[in-house]
Short mmCIF file of C-alpha atoms in Angstrom, two decimals:
data_model
loop_
_atom_site.label_atom_id
_atom_site.label_comp_id
_atom_site.label_asym_id
_atom_site.label_seq_id
_atom_site.Cartn_x
_atom_site.Cartn_y
_atom_site.Cartn_z
CA ALA A 1 -16.65 65.04 -18.30
CA ASN A 2 -17.70 61.45 -19.28
CA LEU A 3 -14.82 61.30 -21.01
CA ALA A 4 -12.47 62.58 -18.08
CA MET A 5 -14.84 60.32 -15.82
CA THR A 6 -13.65 57.27 -18.20
CA LEU A 7 -10.12 57.82 -18.09
CA ILE A 8 -10.15 58.14 -14.34
CA ASP A 9 -12.25 54.85 -14.00
CA TRP A 10 -9.77 53.10 -16.85
CA VAL A 11 -6.74 54.32 -14.57
CA LEU A 12 -8.09 52.91 -11.48
CA VAL A 13 -8.86 49.69 -13.06
CA GLY A 14 -5.51 49.48 -14.22
CA SER A 15 -4.27 50.55 -10.80
CA PHE A 16 -5.67 47.94 -9.10
CA ILE A 17 -4.69 44.96 -11.52
CA VAL A 18 -1.11 46.10 -10.99
CA ALA A 19 -1.57 46.58 -7.27
CA GLY A 20 -3.11 43.13 -6.77
CA ILE A 21 -0.11 41.53 -8.83
CA ILE A 22 2.71 43.73 -6.94
CA VAL A 23 1.15 43.08 -3.56
CA GLY A 24 0.58 39.05 -3.90
CA ASN A 25 4.17 38.73 -5.26
CA ILE A 26 5.40 40.77 -2.15
CA ALA A 27 3.06 38.68 0.20
CA GLY A 28 3.53 35.44 -1.34
CA ARG A 29 7.57 35.82 -1.08
CA VAL A 30 7.29 36.89 2.57
CA THR A 31 4.82 33.81 3.55
CA ARG A 32 7.44 31.46 1.62
CA ARG A 33 10.27 33.14 3.47
CA ILE A 34 8.50 32.86 6.81
CA LEU A 35 7.50 29.11 6.25
CA SER A 36 10.53 27.50 4.72
CA ASN A 37 12.71 28.31 7.88
CA PRO A 38 14.55 25.23 8.33
CA ALA A 39 13.71 25.57 12.16
CA ARG A 40 9.94 24.45 11.04
CA PRO A 41 8.57 21.18 10.76
CA GLU A 42 9.15 19.56 7.41
CA PRO A 43 5.25 19.34 6.61
CA ILE A 44 5.25 23.07 7.18
CA ASN A 45 8.39 23.54 4.78
CA ASP A 46 6.89 21.34 2.26
CA ALA A 47 3.25 23.50 2.45
CA ALA A 48 5.21 26.50 2.42
CA LYS A 49 5.33 26.70 -1.64
CA PRO A 50 1.34 25.73 -2.23
CA LEU A 51 0.53 28.30 0.79
CA ALA A 52 2.72 31.11 -0.86
CA SER A 53 1.20 30.85 -4.35
CA LEU A 54 -2.27 30.98 -2.60
CA ILE A 55 -1.73 34.06 -1.09
CA THR A 56 -0.22 35.76 -4.07
CA TYR A 57 -3.39 34.41 -6.26
CA ALA A 58 -5.52 35.92 -3.31
CA PHE A 59 -4.55 39.32 -3.61
CA ILE A 60 -4.51 39.10 -7.34
CA ILE A 61 -8.10 38.14 -7.46
CA ALA A 62 -8.94 41.04 -5.05
CA GLY A 63 -7.35 43.35 -7.42
CA LEU A 64 -9.12 41.88 -10.38
CA MET A 65 -12.62 42.18 -8.36
CA ALA A 66 -12.07 45.15 -7.21
CA ALA A 67 -11.23 46.44 -11.24
CA LEU A 68 -14.70 44.83 -12.10
CA GLY A 69 -16.30 46.48 -9.00
CA ILE A 70 -15.39 49.54 -11.12
CA LEU A 71 -16.21 48.33 -14.74
CA GLN A 72 -19.22 46.15 -13.68
CA PRO A 73 -20.63 47.01 -10.18
CA ASP A 74 -23.80 44.89 -10.92
CA ALA A 75 -21.58 41.58 -11.55
CA LEU A 76 -19.59 42.39 -8.39
CA ARG A 77 -22.72 42.34 -6.26
CA GLU A 78 -23.39 38.82 -7.29
CA ILE A 79 -19.95 37.74 -6.50
CA PRO A 80 -20.04 37.42 -2.75
CA ARG A 81 -22.89 34.95 -3.08
CA ASP A 82 -21.20 32.96 -5.29
CA LEU A 83 -18.11 32.73 -3.25
CA VAL A 84 -20.14 31.83 -0.19
CA ALA A 85 -21.33 28.93 -2.58
CA PHE A 86 -17.74 27.92 -3.86
CA LEU A 87 -15.78 28.64 -0.32
CA PRO A 88 -16.27 25.01 0.99
CA ARG A 89 -15.18 23.32 -1.97
CA VAL A 90 -12.03 25.60 -2.12
CA LEU A 91 -11.39 24.48 1.68
CA SER A 92 -11.75 21.02 1.20
CA ALA A 93 -9.44 20.96 -1.49
CA ALA A 94 -6.87 22.81 0.11
CA ILE A 95 -7.16 20.82 3.34
CA ILE A 96 -6.35 17.72 1.08
CA VAL A 97 -3.56 19.05 -0.81
CA ILE A 98 -2.10 20.05 3.15
CA GLY A 99 -2.98 16.77 4.19
CA ALA A 100 -1.18 14.76 1.30
CA ASN A 101 2.09 16.60 2.35
CA VAL A 102 1.98 15.64 5.73
CA VAL A 103 1.00 12.12 4.87
CA THR A 104 4.07 12.06 2.20
CA SER A 105 6.48 13.42 5.06
CA PHE A 106 5.27 10.53 7.31
CA VAL A 107 5.75 7.88 4.52
CA GLN A 108 9.07 9.12 3.59
CA ALA A 109 10.09 8.94 7.29
CA ALA A 110 8.70 5.49 7.38
CA LEU A 111 10.78 4.16 4.48
CA ARG A 112 13.87 5.91 5.27
CA PRO A 113 15.05 3.07 7.85
CA MET A 114 14.77 0.41 5.05
CA MET A 115 16.49 2.11 2.67
CA GLY A 116 19.73 2.70 4.80
CA ARG A 117 21.67 0.42 2.70
CA SER A 118 20.57 2.00 -0.75
CA SER A 119 22.31 4.69 -2.64
CA ALA A 120 21.55 8.50 -2.15
CA ALA A 121 20.56 8.24 -5.74
CA VAL A 122 18.00 5.90 -5.00
CA GLN A 123 16.68 6.99 -2.03
CA ARG A 124 16.09 10.33 -3.90
CA GLN A 125 14.19 8.62 -6.61
CA VAL A 126 12.06 6.84 -4.01
CA ASN A 127 11.38 9.74 -2.25
CA LEU A 128 10.41 11.64 -5.34
CA GLY A 129 8.29 8.58 -6.35
CA VAL A 130 6.44 8.33 -3.16
CA LYS A 131 5.96 12.21 -3.11
CA ALA A 132 4.59 12.23 -6.95
CA LEU A 133 2.16 9.34 -5.98
CA ILE A 134 0.31 10.73 -2.93
CA VAL A 135 0.57 14.47 -4.22
CA GLY A 136 -0.75 13.65 -7.75
CA LEU A 137 -3.86 11.62 -6.00
CA ALA A 138 -4.47 14.12 -3.65
CA ALA A 139 -4.29 17.15 -6.77
CA VAL A 140 -7.03 14.96 -8.59
CA LEU A 141 -8.99 14.64 -5.68
CA ALA A 142 -8.79 18.50 -4.86
CA VAL A 143 -9.38 19.18 -8.48
CA THR A 144 -12.84 16.82 -8.22
CA GLN A 145 -13.96 18.62 -5.04
CA LEU A 146 -13.76 21.92 -7.02
CA GLY A 147 -16.16 20.25 -9.96
CA ILE A 148 -13.36 20.35 -12.65
CA ASP A 149 -13.91 17.59 -15.01
CA THR A 150 -10.73 15.51 -14.51
CA THR A 151 -10.45 13.43 -17.46
CA ILE A 152 -7.29 14.96 -19.09
CA ILE A 153 -5.53 14.99 -15.63
CA ASN A 154 -6.25 11.60 -15.06
CA ILE A 155 -4.95 10.60 -18.46
CA ALA A 156 -1.95 12.63 -17.57
CA LEU A 157 -1.49 11.54 -14.17
CA GLY A 158 -1.58 8.00 -15.80
CA ALA A 159 1.24 8.45 -17.92
CA VAL A 160 3.12 10.23 -15.41
CA PHE A 161 2.77 7.56 -12.97
CA PHE A 162 3.71 4.75 -15.64
CA GLY A 163 6.83 7.00 -16.28
CA LEU A 164 7.83 6.85 -12.61
CA ALA A 165 7.12 3.15 -12.38
CA ALA A 166 9.14 1.83 -15.09
CA SER A 167 12.10 4.17 -13.79
CA LEU A 168 11.72 3.15 -10.31
CA THR A 169 11.76 -0.75 -11.84
CA LEU A 170 14.76 0.31 -13.74
CA LEU A 171 16.50 1.64 -10.77
CA VAL A 172 15.86 -1.57 -8.90
CA GLY A 173 16.69 -3.59 -11.74
CA LEU A 174 20.03 -1.52 -12.02
CA GLY A 175 20.79 -1.81 -8.23
CA GLY A 176 19.92 -5.40 -8.10
CA GLN A 177 22.78 -6.12 -10.98
CA SER A 178 25.37 -3.90 -9.30
CA VAL A 179 24.68 -6.11 -5.98
CA ALA A 180 24.91 -9.36 -7.47
CA ARG A 181 28.16 -8.19 -9.43
CA GLU A 182 29.69 -7.42 -6.18
CA VAL A 183 28.55 -10.69 -4.69
CA ALA A 184 30.18 -12.70 -7.67
CA ALA A 185 33.09 -10.74 -7.47
CA SER A 186 33.83 -11.33 -3.54
CA ARG A 187 33.72 -15.37 -4.16
CA ALA A 188 36.56 -14.73 -6.33
CA VAL A 189 38.43 -12.43 -4.22
CA ARG A 190 38.13 -15.07 -0.88
CA ARG A 191 39.99 -17.37 -3.13
CA LEU A 192 42.82 -14.47 -3.80
CA VAL A 193 43.10 -12.84 0.01
CA SER A 194 42.80 -13.75 3.31
CA THR A 195 42.21 -11.82 6.89
CA GLY A 196 45.61 -10.26 7.71
CA ASP A 197 47.15 -10.06 4.11
CA GLU A 198 48.63 -6.97 2.99
CA VAL A 199 47.11 -6.01 -0.13
CA SER A 200 47.14 -2.99 -2.65
CA VAL A 201 44.25 -2.51 -5.13
CA GLY A 202 44.84 0.78 -7.29
CA ALA A 203 45.71 3.80 -5.18
CA VAL A 204 44.44 1.90 -1.52
CA THR A 205 46.93 0.01 0.39
CA GLY A 206 46.01 -2.19 3.75
CA SER A 207 45.47 -5.03 6.03
CA VAL A 208 42.74 -7.40 5.05
CA VAL A 209 40.26 -6.89 8.08
CA ALA A 210 37.25 -8.96 6.68
CA VAL A 211 35.89 -10.01 3.29
CA ARG A 212 32.07 -9.34 2.83
CA PRO A 213 29.77 -10.15 0.24
CA THR A 214 29.57 -6.82 -1.24
CA ALA A 215 32.86 -5.04 0.04
CA VAL A 216 36.29 -6.22 1.45
CA GLU A 217 36.97 -4.56 4.79
CA LEU A 218 41.02 -2.81 4.76
CA ARG A 219 42.63 -1.22 7.74
CA ASP A 220 45.42 1.48 6.36
CA ALA A 221 48.65 2.59 8.18
CA ALA A 222 46.68 5.02 9.80
CA GLY A 223 44.35 2.61 11.31
CA ALA A 224 41.15 3.65 9.53
CA HIS A 225 38.99 1.11 8.21
CA ILE A 226 38.51 1.26 4.32
CA LEU A 227 35.61 -0.63 2.33
CA VAL A 228 36.63 -1.43 -1.01
CA PRO A 229 34.03 -3.09 -3.57
CA PRO A 230 35.27 -6.66 -4.68
CA SER A 231 34.61 -5.85 -8.36
CA HIS A 232 38.06 -3.61 -7.84
CA TYR A 233 40.31 -6.42 -6.72
CA VAL A 234 38.89 -8.39 -10.24
CA GLY A 235 39.33 -5.26 -12.49
CA GLU A 236 42.86 -3.79 -11.30
CA PRO A 237 46.18 -4.63 -10.71
CA LEU A 238 46.20 -6.48 -7.02
CA THR A 239 49.37 -6.98 -4.84
CA VAL A 240 49.13 -9.39 -2.01
CA SER A 241 51.54 -9.85 0.80
CA ARG A 242 50.46 -13.32 2.74
CA SER A 243 50.16 -12.74 6.61
CA ALA A 244 52.21 -15.46 8.62
CA SER A 245 49.32 -17.29 9.77
CA THR A 246 48.11 -17.89 6.11
CA THR A 247 51.61 -19.07 5.09
CA ALA A 248 51.85 -21.26 7.56
CA ASP A 249 48.36 -22.68 6.55
#
């Protein structure tokens, strides 16, 4: 009988653990699918993944606690008291992480008009850097709230932030070099073409509308306006048909 009871106990323990994992994964996926709906606000979409993970682990922990109640009932009686004492820290950590996602969304929205003229790659890198910085700091604060030693985490985050700063510096430097190259090329192009000239550079043909610092605006035969970087006029074969006003001058 004791052997049968032992086998039943182990079957129940395994069942609770497996059930916690399965139900947790299902509940997490459903939560993530509901919260990540494109119609919902962006902060909720950003919080979908961490909240889904939280629900998944909650079910897994519930299954483990049920299994522990079968193996050691005395240990299970002490868990509610410890959980009540630890719950405020967990809630504080969750509020910090969710708040960080909300702040990140507002900061990215504020930076979007300032980066309107930047390339899509630069905008993605800046948004990634901002999110990593804010969420990383929030994660350290959240872990501190849980009473975990953050020495190793601080070192790791320091290395990550240093890498992000170096990457952003490199991107800004390369972007500045690209802009400077186009501005220098536009000065040379101004001596070659004028407004109204018909030009053909590479596969693009049109009438010069304006020579801007970082692009030459053309109007093709269909009336569409095309912006061509000045460096294209320096590095590729260029055919120019002078307008009547330019020839007269």
